[in-house]
Amino acid sequence: MDNNRYAIIVAGGSGKRFGSEMPKQFLPLDGKAVLMHTIEKFDKAGAAIVVVLPAEHQQMWIDMCKDSNFPVTHTIATGGKSRFESVKNGIAAIEGLADGDLVAVHDGVRPLVSVELIDRCFATAQSVGCAIPVVNPSDSIRQVQDDGTSRQLLRSSLRAVQTPQVFKAQLLKGAYDVEESPLFTDDASVVESAGHRVTLVEGEVTNIKITTPIDMFLARELMRQM
């Protein structure tokens, strides 16, 4: 029998980069908030859900769920000053978390993630301890040096990292039981710094992160076609 599935959905965006007064996770997409689409995907994948929100956004979210009759049960945790703190708070909000349980960490503004990808990540983490979805970059990549010069990187050896990143609970809890570091850019980097090997799985090019108005346009078009 599989262990329990949990999902920590981090939704701390302010909307500044998007150019909106409304946080982008609350913006409408095909008739409902972006964050609602995201939550529904993990509910369909059988995960108990924790949504991590800044304290100042929580009442807005509660009101939106009430007004929309949003049916998916979820726990609300308070976000921290950084993504690291927010995920740590999300882990702490899961009651009765057992070492062998599986925990996914996902961006609230990746609403197009498929249930198939979520299931694939959970299955891989069940087998080897963690799963990090990645895709091949389509653009050429250059690394800029401190002196302003740059050098080409071999694109075939690079991968763009997505979420959900899924871990066995014991591994994730232990990795986050440290002081925050500037080197922590995602959960995989936190786990890797604790000495664990990360396992890559094939992601989805449609699993985009909504950061700019162009991303929202693409999300609407993709949702229409899907």
PDB file of C-alpha atoms in Angstrom:
ATOM      1  CA  MET A   1       0.000   0.000   0.000  1.00  0.00           C
ATOM      2  CA  ASP A   2       1.309   3.455  -0.888  1.00  0.00           C
ATOM      3  CA  ASN A   3       2.099   5.912   1.846  1.00  0.00           C
ATOM      4  CA  ASN A   4       0.046   9.064   2.376  1.00  0.00           C
ATOM      5  CA  ARG A   5       0.378  11.834  -0.200  1.00  0.00           C
ATOM      6  CA  TYR A   6       0.644  15.475   0.802  1.00  0.00           C
ATOM      7  CA  ALA A   7       1.099  18.624  -1.255  1.00  0.00           C
ATOM      8  CA  ILE A   8       2.524  21.932  -0.057  1.00  0.00           C
ATOM      9  CA  ILE A   9       1.409  24.584  -2.536  1.00  0.00           C
ATOM     10  CA  VAL A  10       3.432  27.776  -2.146  1.00  0.00           C
ATOM     11  CA  ALA A  11       1.444  30.862  -3.177  1.00  0.00           C
ATOM     12  CA  GLY A  12       3.349  33.889  -1.930  1.00  0.00           C
ATOM     13  CA  GLY A  13       3.517  36.051  -5.053  1.00  0.00           C
ATOM     14  CA  SER A  14       2.707  39.742  -4.718  1.00  0.00           C
ATOM     15  CA  GLY A  15       1.869  40.491  -8.362  1.00  0.00           C
ATOM     16  CA  LYS A  16       4.608  43.130  -8.734  1.00  0.00           C
ATOM     17  CA  ARG A  17       6.428  41.383 -11.588  1.00  0.00           C
ATOM     18  CA  PHE A  18       3.077  40.667 -13.183  1.00  0.00           C
ATOM     19  CA  GLY A  19       2.170  44.363 -13.014  1.00  0.00           C
ATOM     20  CA  SER A  20      -1.062  43.720 -11.123  1.00  0.00           C
ATOM     21  CA  GLU A  21      -2.394  44.904  -7.772  1.00  0.00           C
ATOM     22  CA  MET A  22      -4.009  41.477  -7.374  1.00  0.00           C
ATOM     23  CA  PRO A  23      -1.548  38.677  -6.538  1.00  0.00           C
ATOM     24  CA  LYS A  24      -1.217  36.557  -9.678  1.00  0.00           C
ATOM     25  CA  GLN A  25      -2.281  33.349  -7.917  1.00  0.00           C
ATOM     26  CA  PHE A  26      -5.728  34.953  -7.415  1.00  0.00           C
ATOM     27  CA  LEU A  27      -6.198  36.184 -10.978  1.00  0.00           C
ATOM     28  CA  PRO A  28      -8.990  34.540 -12.997  1.00  0.00           C
ATOM     29  CA  LEU A  29      -8.133  31.781 -15.439  1.00  0.00           C
ATOM     30  CA  ASP A  30     -10.963  30.056 -17.285  1.00  0.00           C
ATOM     31  CA  GLY A  31     -13.542  31.130 -14.728  1.00  0.00           C
ATOM     32  CA  LYS A  32     -11.666  30.525 -11.488  1.00  0.00           C
ATOM     33  CA  ALA A  33      -8.549  31.672  -9.668  1.00  0.00           C
ATOM     34  CA  VAL A  34      -5.201  30.309 -10.863  1.00  0.00           C
ATOM     35  CA  LEU A  35      -4.593  28.826  -7.424  1.00  0.00           C
ATOM     36  CA  MET A  36      -7.897  26.931  -7.516  1.00  0.00           C
ATOM     37  CA  HIS A  37      -6.862  25.147 -10.706  1.00  0.00           C
ATOM     38  CA  THR A  38      -3.579  24.160  -9.057  1.00  0.00           C
ATOM     39  CA  ILE A  39      -5.257  22.834  -5.924  1.00  0.00           C
ATOM     40  CA  GLU A  40      -7.755  20.809  -7.948  1.00  0.00           C
ATOM     41  CA  LYS A  41      -4.951  18.949  -9.743  1.00  0.00           C
ATOM     42  CA  PHE A  42      -3.432  17.722  -6.483  1.00  0.00           C
ATOM     43  CA  ASP A  43      -6.842  16.852  -5.096  1.00  0.00           C
ATOM     44  CA  LYS A  44      -7.422  14.646  -8.150  1.00  0.00           C
ATOM     45  CA  ALA A  45      -4.031  13.030  -7.474  1.00  0.00           C
ATOM     46  CA  GLY A  46      -5.211  12.066  -3.981  1.00  0.00           C
ATOM     47  CA  ALA A  47      -3.037  14.432  -1.953  1.00  0.00           C
ATOM     48  CA  ALA A  48      -3.958  16.224   1.266  1.00  0.00           C
ATOM     49  CA  ILE A  49      -3.218  19.878   0.586  1.00  0.00           C
ATOM     50  CA  VAL A  50      -1.527  22.682   2.504  1.00  0.00           C
ATOM     51  CA  VAL A  51      -1.632  26.120   0.867  1.00  0.00           C
ATOM     52  CA  VAL A  52       1.049  28.523   2.090  1.00  0.00           C
ATOM     53  CA  LEU A  53      -0.087  32.146   1.882  1.00  0.00           C
ATOM     54  CA  PRO A  54       1.175  35.461   3.293  1.00  0.00           C
ATOM     55  CA  ALA A  55      -0.852  36.499   6.323  1.00  0.00           C
ATOM     56  CA  GLU A  56      -2.164  39.569   4.493  1.00  0.00           C
ATOM     57  CA  HIS A  57      -3.631  37.420   1.674  1.00  0.00           C
ATOM     58  CA  GLN A  58      -5.349  34.776   3.737  1.00  0.00           C
ATOM     59  CA  GLN A  59      -8.681  36.484   4.341  1.00  0.00           C
ATOM     60  CA  MET A  60      -8.897  37.430   0.671  1.00  0.00           C
ATOM     61  CA  TRP A  61      -8.385  33.785  -0.232  1.00  0.00           C
ATOM     62  CA  ILE A  62     -10.932  32.551   2.316  1.00  0.00           C
ATOM     63  CA  ASP A  63     -13.492  34.998   0.931  1.00  0.00           C
ATOM     64  CA  MET A  64     -12.739  33.939  -2.661  1.00  0.00           C
ATOM     65  CA  CYS A  65     -13.245  30.265  -1.786  1.00  0.00           C
ATOM     66  CA  LYS A  66     -16.513  31.061  -0.025  1.00  0.00           C
ATOM     67  CA  ASP A  67     -17.824  33.237  -2.867  1.00  0.00           C
ATOM     68  CA  SER A  68     -16.897  30.589  -5.441  1.00  0.00           C
ATOM     69  CA  ASN A  69     -18.145  27.646  -3.364  1.00  0.00           C
ATOM     70  CA  PHE A  70     -14.719  26.117  -3.857  1.00  0.00           C
ATOM     71  CA  PRO A  71     -15.142  22.512  -2.704  1.00  0.00           C
ATOM     72  CA  VAL A  72     -11.603  21.250  -2.111  1.00  0.00           C
ATOM     73  CA  THR A  73     -10.647  20.986   1.561  1.00  0.00           C
ATOM     74  CA  HIS A  74      -7.204  22.360   2.354  1.00  0.00           C
ATOM     75  CA  THR A  75      -5.150  23.710   5.241  1.00  0.00           C
ATOM     76  CA  ILE A  76      -3.790  27.256   5.171  1.00  0.00           C
ATOM     77  CA  ALA A  77      -0.284  27.899   6.508  1.00  0.00           C
ATOM     78  CA  THR A  78       1.387  31.282   6.871  1.00  0.00           C
ATOM     79  CA  GLY A  79       4.230  32.092   4.520  1.00  0.00           C
ATOM     80  CA  GLY A  80       7.624  33.291   5.680  1.00  0.00           C
ATOM     81  CA  LYS A  81       9.992  35.958   4.429  1.00  0.00           C
ATOM     82  CA  SER A  82      11.419  33.573   1.839  1.00  0.00           C
ATOM     83  CA  ARG A  83      10.381  30.476  -0.065  1.00  0.00           C
ATOM     84  CA  PHE A  84      12.591  28.414   2.248  1.00  0.00           C
ATOM     85  CA  GLU A  85      10.709  29.667   5.312  1.00  0.00           C
ATOM     86  CA  SER A  86       7.363  29.189   3.578  1.00  0.00           C
ATOM     87  CA  VAL A  87       8.064  25.550   2.727  1.00  0.00           C
ATOM     88  CA  LYS A  88       9.335  24.958   6.246  1.00  0.00           C
ATOM     89  CA  ASN A  89       6.065  26.376   7.624  1.00  0.00           C
ATOM     90  CA  GLY A  90       4.137  24.187   5.205  1.00  0.00           C
ATOM     91  CA  ILE A  91       5.913  21.067   6.445  1.00  0.00           C
ATOM     92  CA  ALA A  92       5.144  22.027  10.047  1.00  0.00           C
ATOM     93  CA  ALA A  93       1.447  22.446   9.182  1.00  0.00           C
ATOM     94  CA  ILE A  94       1.042  18.784   8.177  1.00  0.00           C
ATOM     95  CA  GLU A  95      -0.355  16.955  11.187  1.00  0.00           C
ATOM     96  CA  GLY A  96       0.701  13.370  11.763  1.00  0.00           C
ATOM     97  CA  LEU A  97       3.324  13.365   9.014  1.00  0.00           C
ATOM     98  CA  ALA A  98       5.073   9.976   9.033  1.00  0.00           C
ATOM     99  CA  ASP A  99       8.634   9.457   7.821  1.00  0.00           C
ATOM    100  CA  GLY A 100       7.556   7.306   4.886  1.00  0.00           C
ATOM    101  CA  ASP A 101       4.824   9.652   3.693  1.00  0.00           C
ATOM    102  CA  LEU A 102       5.328  11.550   0.444  1.00  0.00           C
ATOM    103  CA  VAL A 103       5.365  15.354   0.251  1.00  0.00           C
ATOM    104  CA  ALA A 104       5.121  17.344  -2.971  1.00  0.00           C
ATOM    105  CA  VAL A 105       6.127  20.999  -3.054  1.00  0.00           C
ATOM    106  CA  HIS A 106       4.567  22.946  -5.918  1.00  0.00           C
ATOM    107  CA  ASP A 107       4.311  26.515  -7.157  1.00  0.00           C
ATOM    108  CA  GLY A 108       0.790  27.862  -6.773  1.00  0.00           C
ATOM    109  CA  VAL A 109       1.103  29.546 -10.159  1.00  0.00           C
ATOM    110  CA  ARG A 110       1.725  26.348 -12.124  1.00  0.00           C
ATOM    111  CA  PRO A 111      -1.956  25.490 -12.726  1.00  0.00           C
ATOM    112  CA  LEU A 112      -1.423  23.467 -15.916  1.00  0.00           C
ATOM    113  CA  VAL A 113       0.486  20.643 -14.264  1.00  0.00           C
ATOM    114  CA  SER A 114      -1.118  17.351 -15.235  1.00  0.00           C
ATOM    115  CA  VAL A 115      -2.338  14.720 -12.813  1.00  0.00           C
ATOM    116  CA  GLU A 116      -0.184  12.267 -14.791  1.00  0.00           C
ATOM    117  CA  LEU A 117       2.981  14.243 -13.981  1.00  0.00           C
ATOM    118  CA  ILE A 118       1.988  14.503 -10.324  1.00  0.00           C
ATOM    119  CA  ASP A 119       1.410  10.742 -10.182  1.00  0.00           C
ATOM    120  CA  ARG A 120       4.737  10.093 -11.929  1.00  0.00           C
ATOM    121  CA  CYS A 121       6.614  12.239  -9.418  1.00  0.00           C
ATOM    122  CA  PHE A 122       4.912  10.583  -6.456  1.00  0.00           C
ATOM    123  CA  ALA A 123       5.638   7.105  -7.856  1.00  0.00           C
ATOM    124  CA  THR A 124       9.324   7.906  -8.402  1.00  0.00           C
ATOM    125  CA  ALA A 125       9.685   9.406  -4.918  1.00  0.00           C
ATOM    126  CA  GLN A 126       7.989   6.332  -3.473  1.00  0.00           C
ATOM    127  CA  SER A 127      10.648   4.197  -5.144  1.00  0.00           C
ATOM    128  CA  VAL A 128      13.864   6.211  -4.713  1.00  0.00           C
ATOM    129  CA  GLY A 129      13.075   8.973  -2.202  1.00  0.00           C
ATOM    130  CA  CYS A 130      12.682  12.037  -4.419  1.00  0.00           C
ATOM    131  CA  ALA A 131      11.579  13.190  -7.851  1.00  0.00           C
ATOM    132  CA  ILE A 132      12.401  16.452  -9.630  1.00  0.00           C
ATOM    133  CA  PRO A 133      10.609  17.176 -12.946  1.00  0.00           C
ATOM    134  CA  VAL A 134      12.765  18.779 -15.632  1.00  0.00           C
ATOM    135  CA  VAL A 135      12.575  19.719 -19.307  1.00  0.00           C
ATOM    136  CA  ASN A 136      15.207  20.362 -21.953  1.00  0.00           C
ATOM    137  CA  PRO A 137      15.864  24.086 -22.505  1.00  0.00           C
ATOM    138  CA  SER A 138      14.913  25.213 -25.991  1.00  0.00           C
ATOM    139  CA  ASP A 139      17.169  28.294 -26.058  1.00  0.00           C
ATOM    140  CA  SER A 140      20.940  28.416 -26.183  1.00  0.00           C
ATOM    141  CA  ILE A 141      22.446  29.231 -22.780  1.00  0.00           C
ATOM    142  CA  ARG A 142      25.423  31.431 -21.930  1.00  0.00           C
ATOM    143  CA  GLN A 143      27.059  31.904 -18.526  1.00  0.00           C
ATOM    144  CA  VAL A 144      28.133  35.452 -17.687  1.00  0.00           C
ATOM    145  CA  GLN A 145      31.446  35.783 -15.853  1.00  0.00           C
ATOM    146  CA  ASP A 146      32.312  38.350 -13.171  1.00  0.00           C
ATOM    147  CA  ASP A 147      34.346  40.383 -15.682  1.00  0.00           C
ATOM    148  CA  GLY A 148      31.360  40.713 -18.018  1.00  0.00           C
ATOM    149  CA  THR A 149      32.499  38.137 -20.549  1.00  0.00           C
ATOM    150  CA  SER A 150      30.410  35.067 -21.246  1.00  0.00           C
ATOM    151  CA  ARG A 151      30.795  31.481 -22.364  1.00  0.00           C
ATOM    152  CA  GLN A 152      28.499  29.038 -24.036  1.00  0.00           C
ATOM    153  CA  LEU A 153      27.116  26.123 -22.029  1.00  0.00           C
ATOM    154  CA  LEU A 154      26.315  22.807 -23.649  1.00  0.00           C
ATOM    155  CA  ARG A 155      22.526  22.862 -23.885  1.00  0.00           C
ATOM    156  CA  SER A 156      22.224  19.086 -24.129  1.00  0.00           C
ATOM    157  CA  SER A 157      23.695  18.750 -20.628  1.00  0.00           C
ATOM    158  CA  LEU A 158      21.292  21.284 -19.051  1.00  0.00           C
ATOM    159  CA  ARG A 159      17.753  20.933 -17.732  1.00  0.00           C
ATOM    160  CA  ALA A 160      15.146  23.487 -16.662  1.00  0.00           C
ATOM    161  CA  VAL A 161      13.653  22.546 -13.303  1.00  0.00           C
ATOM    162  CA  GLN A 162       9.914  22.509 -12.577  1.00  0.00           C
ATOM    163  CA  THR A 163       7.606  21.533  -9.754  1.00  0.00           C
ATOM    164  CA  PRO A 164       6.109  19.459  -8.147  1.00  0.00           C
ATOM    165  CA  GLN A 165       9.259  18.302  -6.431  1.00  0.00           C
ATOM    166  CA  VAL A 166       8.341  15.251  -4.373  1.00  0.00           C
ATOM    167  CA  PHE A 167      10.191  13.710  -1.434  1.00  0.00           C
ATOM    168  CA  LYS A 168       9.792  11.139   1.263  1.00  0.00           C
ATOM    169  CA  ALA A 169       8.877  13.080   4.386  1.00  0.00           C
ATOM    170  CA  GLN A 170      11.871  11.980   6.457  1.00  0.00           C
ATOM    171  CA  LEU A 171      14.266  13.205   3.773  1.00  0.00           C
ATOM    172  CA  LEU A 172      12.507  16.556   3.314  1.00  0.00           C
ATOM    173  CA  LYS A 173      12.112  17.282   7.037  1.00  0.00           C
ATOM    174  CA  GLY A 174      15.757  16.500   7.716  1.00  0.00           C
ATOM    175  CA  ALA A 175      16.979  18.630   4.834  1.00  0.00           C
ATOM    176  CA  TYR A 176      14.967  21.647   6.000  1.00  0.00           C
ATOM    177  CA  ASP A 177      16.225  21.367   9.591  1.00  0.00           C
ATOM    178  CA  VAL A 178      19.071  23.802   8.815  1.00  0.00           C
ATOM    179  CA  GLU A 179      19.725  27.514   8.539  1.00  0.00           C
ATOM    180  CA  GLU A 180      18.722  29.077   5.241  1.00  0.00           C
ATOM    181  CA  SER A 181      21.426  29.567   2.617  1.00  0.00           C
ATOM    182  CA  PRO A 182      21.552  31.802  -0.484  1.00  0.00           C
ATOM    183  CA  LEU A 183      22.350  28.625  -2.428  1.00  0.00           C
ATOM    184  CA  PHE A 184      18.842  27.292  -1.774  1.00  0.00           C
ATOM    185  CA  THR A 185      16.924  28.113  -4.950  1.00  0.00           C
ATOM    186  CA  ASP A 186      14.381  25.286  -4.713  1.00  0.00           C
ATOM    187  CA  ASP A 187      13.643  22.194  -2.650  1.00  0.00           C
ATOM    188  CA  ALA A 188      16.011  20.032  -4.681  1.00  0.00           C
ATOM    189  CA  SER A 189      18.913  22.318  -3.782  1.00  0.00           C
ATOM    190  CA  VAL A 190      18.005  22.081  -0.080  1.00  0.00           C
ATOM    191  CA  VAL A 191      17.851  18.291  -0.216  1.00  0.00           C
ATOM    192  CA  GLU A 192      21.040  18.046  -2.275  1.00  0.00           C
ATOM    193  CA  SER A 193      22.916  20.225   0.210  1.00  0.00           C
ATOM    194  CA  ALA A 194      21.989  17.705   2.908  1.00  0.00           C
ATOM    195  CA  GLY A 195      23.920  15.054   0.990  1.00  0.00           C
ATOM    196  CA  HIS A 196      21.059  13.373  -0.845  1.00  0.00           C
ATOM    197  CA  ARG A 197      21.099  12.557  -4.531  1.00  0.00           C
ATOM    198  CA  VAL A 198      18.192  14.017  -6.511  1.00  0.00           C
ATOM    199  CA  THR A 199      16.410  11.986  -9.173  1.00  0.00           C
ATOM    200  CA  LEU A 200      15.167  13.673 -12.339  1.00  0.00           C
ATOM    201  CA  VAL A 201      11.945  12.753 -14.108  1.00  0.00           C
ATOM    202  CA  GLU A 202      10.568  14.012 -17.414  1.00  0.00           C
ATOM    203  CA  GLY A 203       8.510  17.165 -16.899  1.00  0.00           C
ATOM    204  CA  GLU A 204       6.048  18.877 -19.232  1.00  0.00           C
ATOM    205  CA  VAL A 205       6.640  21.901 -21.459  1.00  0.00           C
ATOM    206  CA  THR A 206       3.035  22.931 -20.763  1.00  0.00           C
ATOM    207  CA  ASN A 207       3.718  23.040 -17.001  1.00  0.00           C
ATOM    208  CA  ILE A 208       4.503  26.754 -17.176  1.00  0.00           C
ATOM    209  CA  LYS A 209       4.909  29.112 -14.239  1.00  0.00           C
ATOM    210  CA  ILE A 210       2.718  32.198 -14.529  1.00  0.00           C
ATOM    211  CA  THR A 211       4.996  35.155 -13.803  1.00  0.00           C
ATOM    212  CA  THR A 212       4.187  37.733 -16.503  1.00  0.00           C
ATOM    213  CA  PRO A 213       1.098  38.717 -18.543  1.00  0.00           C
ATOM    214  CA  ILE A 214       2.533  36.744 -21.471  1.00  0.00           C
ATOM    215  CA  ASP A 215       2.515  33.620 -19.296  1.00  0.00           C
ATOM    216  CA  MET A 216      -1.157  34.201 -18.485  1.00  0.00           C
ATOM    217  CA  PHE A 217      -1.932  34.551 -22.190  1.00  0.00           C
ATOM    218  CA  LEU A 218      -0.135  31.267 -22.890  1.00  0.00           C
ATOM    219  CA  ALA A 219      -1.923  29.565 -20.002  1.00  0.00           C
ATOM    220  CA  ARG A 220      -5.319  30.627 -21.343  1.00  0.00           C
ATOM    221  CA  GLU A 221      -4.450  29.372 -24.840  1.00  0.00           C
ATOM    222  CA  LEU A 222      -3.055  26.091 -23.542  1.00  0.00           C
ATOM    223  CA  MET A 223      -6.075  25.516 -21.333  1.00  0.00           C
ATOM    224  CA  ARG A 224      -8.374  26.194 -24.269  1.00  0.00           C
ATOM    225  CA  GLN A 225      -6.571  23.632 -26.412  1.00  0.00           C
ATOM    226  CA  MET A 226      -6.246  21.068 -23.630  1.00  0.00           C
TER     227      MET A 226
END
